[in-house]
Amino acid sequence: MLEEIKKHIAEVATFTATSKEEIETFRIKYLGQKGLLKTFFAEFKNVPNEQKKEFGQVVNELKTTAEAKVNSLKEALESSEESKGIYGDLSRPGEVLELGSSHPITLVKNKIIEIFSRIGFNVSEGPEIEDDWHNFTALNLPEYHPARDMQDTFFIQTNPDVLLRTHTSSVQVRYMENNKPPIRTISPGRVYRNEAISARSHCFFHQVEGLYVDKGVSFADLKQTLQYFTTEMFGKSKIRLRPSYFPFTEPSAEVDVYWGLETETDYKMTKGTGWLEIMGCGMVDPNVLENCGIDSEVYSGFAFGMGIDRIALLLNQIPDIRMFSENDIRFLEQFKSSL
Ligand code: DAH
């Protein structure tokens, strides 16, 4: 009899169940009204006196083991049901998480920042909602200056002093007002112009402004810096500077990079000339330095400004600038590998 009970203890210890019904059957078998334990306890009176002690211990052990087993199986079942309720089937395969991609404009912007940071330029930013002083007047564009018409401006409500910046040159002014030379900074950001939206132009786009102010900065420094930039950015080192006009620089120039005419695409991109216009630049006009509290007798500087969208369009052969702001996943997904 003792051996039989011990076998039951071993069986109970290894028993497992995954459903309520199985646990209940198990419970009834051992602990029920007509269960095995009742039978064994009833047997107690027939056990010879000298074996009573051991018999009692073994039957008790069977009882506690069976009770503990029922409780632990019930708990395990409940907690697994609970977690299923919240998380579903935890053993099913995971869902694939799609990785996002940087926007093509961000990619170009980051590359420009990286190239200039290597030669000591920091990054500065200014507000998109500007005042007249920072966007125009301080940049040598006083009221009624005809060059203000070069950039159609969005004004905020009817206040002519509050507007959406038309270029990132406004950040030049803010930076010079708040920092002493030597200054080496680039300012990327979004700008706004009241223009008809088409495949080639938008009412908002992105620019990067560059500014270098120190003692003895010359036009040669400007040209060298630009050549460094085009080499790093496009792998092209041949550039030309065409005389131009900007109110905030004197002299001013437009920068073309020689792209080449090797392929049909080169031909299309450069309209058959081999040259691509990429930015405006010049020596900061002494008036602008003075407007920002910098002594133009002591310091000189150069500045440049380029459109990021245009470069991103060119580099990726994108036919329509509106694609940049449509947020079409099928378009954006194509830039995954460029991270
Ligand atoms: N602000 C000019 C524009 O939006 C670009 C520009 C030209 C910036 C010459 C400059 C510069 O700093 O020197 O068209």
Coordinates of C-alpha atoms and ligand atoms in Angstrom, one line a residue:
M1 CA 0.0 0.0 0.0
L2 CA 2.8 2.4 0.9
E3 CA 4.5 1.8 -2.4
E4 CA 1.3 2.4 -4.2
I5 CA 0.8 5.8 -2.5
K6 CA 4.4 6.8 -3.2
K7 CA 3.9 6.0 -6.9
H8 CA 0.9 8.3 -6.8
I9 CA 3.0 11.1 -5.3
A10 CA 5.5 10.8 -8.1
E11 CA 2.7 10.8 -10.7
V12 CA 1.1 13.9 -9.1
A13 CA 4.5 15.7 -9.1
T14 CA 5.0 15.3 -12.8
F15 CA 1.4 15.8 -13.9
T16 CA 0.7 18.7 -16.3
A17 CA -2.5 20.0 -17.8
T18 CA -3.4 22.7 -20.3
S19 CA -7.2 23.0 -19.8
K20 CA -9.6 23.6 -17.0
E21 CA -11.3 20.3 -17.6
E22 CA -8.1 18.3 -17.3
I23 CA -7.2 20.0 -14.0
E24 CA -10.7 19.4 -12.6
T25 CA -10.6 15.7 -13.5
F26 CA -7.2 15.5 -11.8
R27 CA -8.6 17.2 -8.7
I28 CA -11.6 14.9 -8.5
K29 CA -9.4 11.9 -8.9
Y30 CA -7.2 12.8 -5.8
L31 CA -9.1 15.3 -3.7
G32 CA -12.7 14.7 -4.6
Q33 CA -15.5 13.4 -2.3
K34 CA -14.8 9.9 -3.6
G35 CA -11.2 10.6 -4.4
L36 CA -8.1 8.5 -3.7
L37 CA -7.2 10.4 -0.6
K38 CA -10.5 9.7 1.0
T39 CA -9.9 6.0 0.3
F40 CA -6.4 6.1 1.8
F41 CA -7.5 7.9 4.9
A42 CA -10.2 5.4 5.3
E43 CA -7.6 2.7 5.1
F44 CA -5.8 4.2 8.1
K45 CA -7.6 2.2 10.7
N46 CA -6.6 -1.1 9.0
V47 CA -2.9 -0.2 9.1
P48 CA -0.8 -2.0 11.8
N49 CA 0.2 0.3 14.6
E50 CA 3.9 0.3 13.9
Q51 CA 3.3 1.5 10.4
K52 CA 0.7 4.1 11.2
K53 CA 3.2 6.9 11.6
E54 CA 4.8 6.4 8.2
F55 CA 1.5 5.7 6.5
G56 CA 0.1 9.0 7.9
Q57 CA 3.1 10.9 6.7
V58 CA 2.9 9.5 3.2
V59 CA -0.8 10.1 2.8
N60 CA -0.4 13.6 4.0
E61 CA 2.4 14.2 1.5
L62 CA 0.2 13.0 -1.3
K63 CA -2.5 15.4 -0.1
T64 CA -0.3 18.5 0.0
T65 CA 1.4 17.6 -3.3
A66 CA -2.0 17.2 -5.0
E67 CA -3.3 20.4 -3.6
A68 CA -0.2 22.4 -4.6
K69 CA -0.4 20.9 -8.1
V70 CA -4.0 21.9 -8.6
N71 CA -3.3 25.4 -7.4
S72 CA -0.2 25.9 -9.5
L73 CA -1.8 24.5 -12.7
K74 CA -4.8 26.8 -12.2
E75 CA -2.6 29.8 -11.7
A76 CA -0.5 29.0 -14.8
L77 CA -3.7 28.6 -16.9
E78 CA -5.2 31.8 -15.7
S79 CA -2.1 33.9 -16.3
S80 CA -1.6 32.5 -19.8
E81 CA -5.2 33.3 -20.6
E82 CA -4.8 36.8 -19.2
S83 CA -1.8 37.5 -21.4
K84 CA -3.5 36.1 -24.4
G85 CA -6.3 38.5 -23.8
I86 CA -4.0 41.5 -23.9
Y87 CA -1.3 40.4 -26.4
G88 CA -3.0 37.8 -28.5
D89 CA -1.1 34.6 -29.3
L90 CA 2.5 35.2 -28.0
S91 CA 3.9 32.4 -30.0
R92 CA 2.9 33.7 -33.4
P93 CA 5.6 35.2 -35.7
G94 CA 6.4 38.9 -35.3
E95 CA 5.2 41.6 -37.6
V96 CA 7.8 43.1 -39.9
L97 CA 8.5 46.7 -39.0
E98 CA 9.0 48.9 -42.0
L99 CA 12.0 51.2 -41.7
G100 CA 11.4 54.8 -42.8
S101 CA 13.7 56.9 -44.9
S102 CA 15.0 60.4 -44.8
H103 CA 13.4 62.9 -47.1
P104 CA 15.5 63.7 -50.2
I105 CA 15.7 67.3 -49.2
T106 CA 17.0 66.3 -45.7
L107 CA 19.5 64.0 -47.4
V108 CA 20.9 66.9 -49.5
K109 CA 20.8 69.3 -46.6
N110 CA 22.7 66.9 -44.3
K111 CA 25.3 66.4 -47.0
I112 CA 25.8 70.2 -47.4
I113 CA 26.1 70.6 -43.6
E114 CA 28.6 67.8 -43.4
I115 CA 30.8 69.2 -46.1
F116 CA 30.9 72.7 -44.6
S117 CA 31.3 71.4 -41.0
R118 CA 34.5 69.8 -42.1
I119 CA 36.0 73.3 -42.8
G120 CA 34.8 74.8 -39.5
F121 CA 31.3 76.1 -40.4
N122 CA 28.7 75.7 -37.7
V123 CA 24.9 75.5 -38.3
S124 CA 22.6 78.3 -37.4
E125 CA 18.8 78.8 -37.7
G126 CA 16.4 81.6 -37.7
P127 CA 12.6 82.0 -37.7
E128 CA 10.4 81.5 -40.7
I129 CA 8.2 84.3 -39.7
E130 CA 10.4 87.3 -40.0
D131 CA 10.3 91.1 -39.7
D132 CA 11.1 93.5 -42.4
W133 CA 14.5 94.5 -40.9
H134 CA 16.0 91.0 -41.0
N135 CA 14.6 89.9 -44.3
F136 CA 15.1 93.2 -46.2
T137 CA 16.2 96.4 -44.7
A138 CA 19.4 95.2 -42.9
L139 CA 20.4 93.4 -46.1
N140 CA 20.6 96.7 -48.0
L141 CA 17.0 96.5 -49.3
P142 CA 15.4 99.6 -47.8
E143 CA 11.7 100.3 -48.4
Y144 CA 10.8 101.0 -52.0
H145 CA 14.1 99.5 -53.2
P146 CA 13.3 98.0 -56.6
A147 CA 15.1 94.8 -55.8
R148 CA 12.4 93.9 -53.2
D149 CA 10.3 92.9 -56.2
M150 CA 12.8 90.1 -57.1
Q151 CA 11.2 88.1 -54.3
D152 CA 7.4 88.1 -54.1
T153 CA 6.6 88.2 -50.4
F154 CA 3.9 86.7 -48.3
F155 CA 2.9 89.2 -45.6
I156 CA 1.2 88.0 -42.4
Q157 CA -2.3 89.6 -42.3
T158 CA -2.0 93.3 -43.1
N159 CA 1.1 94.1 -41.1
P160 CA 3.8 94.9 -43.6
D161 CA 6.4 94.3 -40.9
V162 CA 5.6 90.7 -40.4
L163 CA 6.3 88.3 -43.3
L164 CA 7.4 84.8 -44.2
R165 CA 11.1 85.0 -45.0
T166 CA 11.8 85.0 -48.7
H167 CA 15.4 83.7 -48.2
T168 CA 17.7 82.4 -45.5
S169 CA 19.9 85.5 -45.9
S170 CA 17.8 86.8 -42.9
V171 CA 19.7 84.4 -40.7
Q172 CA 23.0 86.1 -41.7
V173 CA 21.7 89.3 -40.2
R174 CA 20.5 87.6 -37.0
Y175 CA 23.8 85.7 -36.7
M176 CA 26.0 88.8 -37.1
E177 CA 23.8 90.8 -34.7
N178 CA 24.4 88.1 -32.0
N179 CA 28.0 86.9 -32.7
K180 CA 31.4 88.5 -33.1
P181 CA 33.8 87.6 -35.9
P182 CA 35.3 85.3 -36.8
I183 CA 32.0 83.9 -38.1
R184 CA 31.7 80.8 -40.1
T185 CA 28.1 79.6 -40.3
I186 CA 25.7 77.9 -42.6
S187 CA 21.9 78.4 -42.2
P188 CA 19.6 75.8 -43.8
G189 CA 15.9 76.4 -43.7
R190 CA 12.5 76.8 -45.5
V191 CA 11.7 79.9 -47.3
Y192 CA 8.5 81.2 -48.9
R193 CA 7.6 83.2 -52.0
N194 CA 4.3 84.2 -53.4
E195 CA 4.7 82.4 -56.8
A196 CA 2.5 80.3 -58.9
I197 CA 3.0 76.6 -58.1
S198 CA 4.2 74.5 -61.0
A199 CA 6.5 71.6 -61.7
R200 CA 9.5 73.9 -61.5
S201 CA 8.6 76.3 -58.7
H202 CA 6.8 76.2 -55.4
C203 CA 5.6 78.8 -52.9
F204 CA 7.9 77.2 -50.4
F205 CA 11.3 75.7 -50.8
H206 CA 14.6 75.3 -49.0
Q207 CA 17.8 77.2 -49.0
V208 CA 21.2 77.1 -47.3
E209 CA 22.9 80.3 -46.6
G210 CA 26.6 80.5 -46.0
L211 CA 28.5 83.3 -44.2
Y212 CA 32.2 83.9 -43.4
V213 CA 33.3 87.1 -41.7
D214 CA 36.8 87.7 -40.4
K215 CA 39.8 90.0 -40.9
G216 CA 41.1 89.9 -44.5
V217 CA 38.5 87.6 -46.1
S218 CA 38.9 87.9 -49.8
F219 CA 37.1 86.9 -53.0
A220 CA 39.8 84.3 -53.5
D221 CA 38.7 82.7 -50.2
L222 CA 35.2 82.6 -51.5
K223 CA 36.1 81.0 -54.8
Q224 CA 38.3 78.4 -53.1
T225 CA 35.6 77.5 -50.6
L226 CA 33.0 77.1 -53.4
Q227 CA 35.4 74.9 -55.4
Y228 CA 35.9 72.7 -52.3
F229 CA 32.2 72.5 -52.0
T230 CA 31.4 71.5 -55.6
T231 CA 34.1 68.9 -55.5
E232 CA 32.8 67.3 -52.3
M233 CA 29.2 67.6 -53.2
F234 CA 29.1 66.7 -56.9
G235 CA 32.6 65.4 -57.6
K236 CA 33.1 68.3 -60.0
S237 CA 35.8 70.9 -59.4
K238 CA 35.4 73.1 -62.5
I239 CA 33.4 76.2 -61.6
R240 CA 32.8 79.6 -63.1
L241 CA 31.6 82.8 -61.5
R242 CA 29.4 85.1 -63.6
P243 CA 29.0 88.7 -62.4
S244 CA 25.6 89.3 -61.0
Y245 CA 23.7 91.6 -58.7
F246 CA 22.5 91.1 -55.1
P247 CA 21.8 94.1 -52.9
F248 CA 23.6 92.4 -49.9
T249 CA 26.9 91.6 -51.7
E250 CA 29.4 93.6 -53.6
P251 CA 30.7 92.3 -55.9
S252 CA 28.2 89.6 -56.5
A253 CA 28.3 86.5 -58.7
E254 CA 26.4 83.5 -59.8
V255 CA 28.1 80.2 -59.5
D256 CA 28.0 77.6 -62.3
V257 CA 29.5 74.1 -62.0
Y258 CA 30.7 72.3 -65.1
W259 CA 28.7 69.1 -65.2
G260 CA 29.9 67.8 -68.5
L261 CA 28.1 66.7 -71.6
E262 CA 28.8 63.0 -71.5
T263 CA 25.3 61.6 -71.3
E264 CA 21.9 62.5 -72.6
T265 CA 20.9 63.4 -69.1
D266 CA 23.9 65.8 -68.8
Y267 CA 22.6 67.4 -72.0
K268 CA 19.1 67.7 -70.6
M269 CA 20.1 69.0 -67.2
T270 CA 22.4 71.7 -68.5
K271 CA 20.3 72.6 -71.6
G272 CA 23.1 71.6 -73.8
T273 CA 25.7 74.0 -72.2
G274 CA 27.4 71.6 -69.8
W275 CA 27.1 74.2 -67.1
L276 CA 24.7 74.1 -64.1
E277 CA 23.8 77.2 -62.1
I278 CA 23.9 76.3 -58.4
M279 CA 24.0 79.4 -56.3
G280 CA 24.4 83.1 -55.7
C281 CA 27.3 84.6 -53.8
G282 CA 29.5 87.6 -53.2
M283 CA 31.4 89.7 -50.7
V284 CA 29.2 90.9 -47.9
D285 CA 28.3 94.6 -48.6
P286 CA 30.0 96.9 -46.0
N287 CA 26.5 98.4 -45.3
V288 CA 25.2 95.0 -44.3
L289 CA 28.2 94.5 -41.9
E290 CA 27.5 98.0 -40.4
N291 CA 23.8 97.3 -40.1
C292 CA 24.6 94.3 -38.0
G293 CA 27.1 96.1 -35.7
I294 CA 30.3 94.8 -37.4
D295 CA 33.1 97.3 -38.2
S296 CA 33.5 97.1 -42.0
E297 CA 36.9 98.9 -41.8
V298 CA 38.2 96.0 -39.8
Y299 CA 36.3 93.0 -41.1
S300 CA 35.2 91.7 -44.5
G301 CA 33.3 88.6 -45.4
F302 CA 31.7 86.5 -48.1
A303 CA 28.2 85.0 -48.3
F304 CA 26.4 82.6 -50.6
G305 CA 23.0 81.1 -50.9
M306 CA 21.7 78.0 -52.7
G307 CA 18.4 76.2 -53.2
I308 CA 18.3 72.7 -51.7
D309 CA 15.3 71.6 -53.7
R310 CA 16.9 72.4 -57.0
I311 CA 20.0 70.4 -56.1
A312 CA 17.8 67.4 -54.9
L313 CA 15.8 67.6 -58.1
L314 CA 18.9 67.5 -60.2
L315 CA 20.7 64.8 -58.3
N316 CA 17.7 62.5 -58.3
Q317 CA 16.3 63.3 -61.7
I318 CA 13.0 64.2 -60.2
P319 CA 10.7 65.9 -62.8
D320 CA 8.4 67.8 -60.5
I321 CA 9.2 69.9 -57.4
R322 CA 5.7 69.3 -56.0
M323 CA 6.6 65.7 -55.3
F324 CA 8.7 66.9 -52.4
S325 CA 5.6 68.0 -50.4
E326 CA 3.0 65.5 -51.5
N327 CA 4.2 62.9 -49.0
D328 CA 3.5 60.0 -51.4
I329 CA 5.0 56.9 -49.7
R330 CA 5.8 55.4 -53.1
F331 CA 8.0 58.4 -53.9
L332 CA 9.6 58.7 -50.5
E333 CA 10.4 55.0 -50.2
Q334 CA 12.9 55.3 -53.1
F335 CA 15.3 57.1 -50.9
K336 CA 15.7 54.3 -48.3
S337 CA 19.1 53.2 -49.5
S338 CA 20.5 56.8 -49.4
L339 CA 20.4 57.0 -45.6
Ligands
DAH1 N1 19.3 85.3 -50.9 C1 19.5 85.0 -52.3 C2 18.2 84.5 -52.9 O1 17.4 84.0 -52.2 C3 20.6 84.0 -52.5 C4 21.9 84.7 -52.2 C5 22.7 85.3 -53.1 C6 22.4 84.6 -50.9 C7 23.9 85.8 -52.9 C8 23.6 85.2 -50.6 C9 24.4 85.8 -51.6 O2 24.2 85.1 -49.4 O3 25.6 86.3 -51.3 O4 18.1 84.5 -54.1

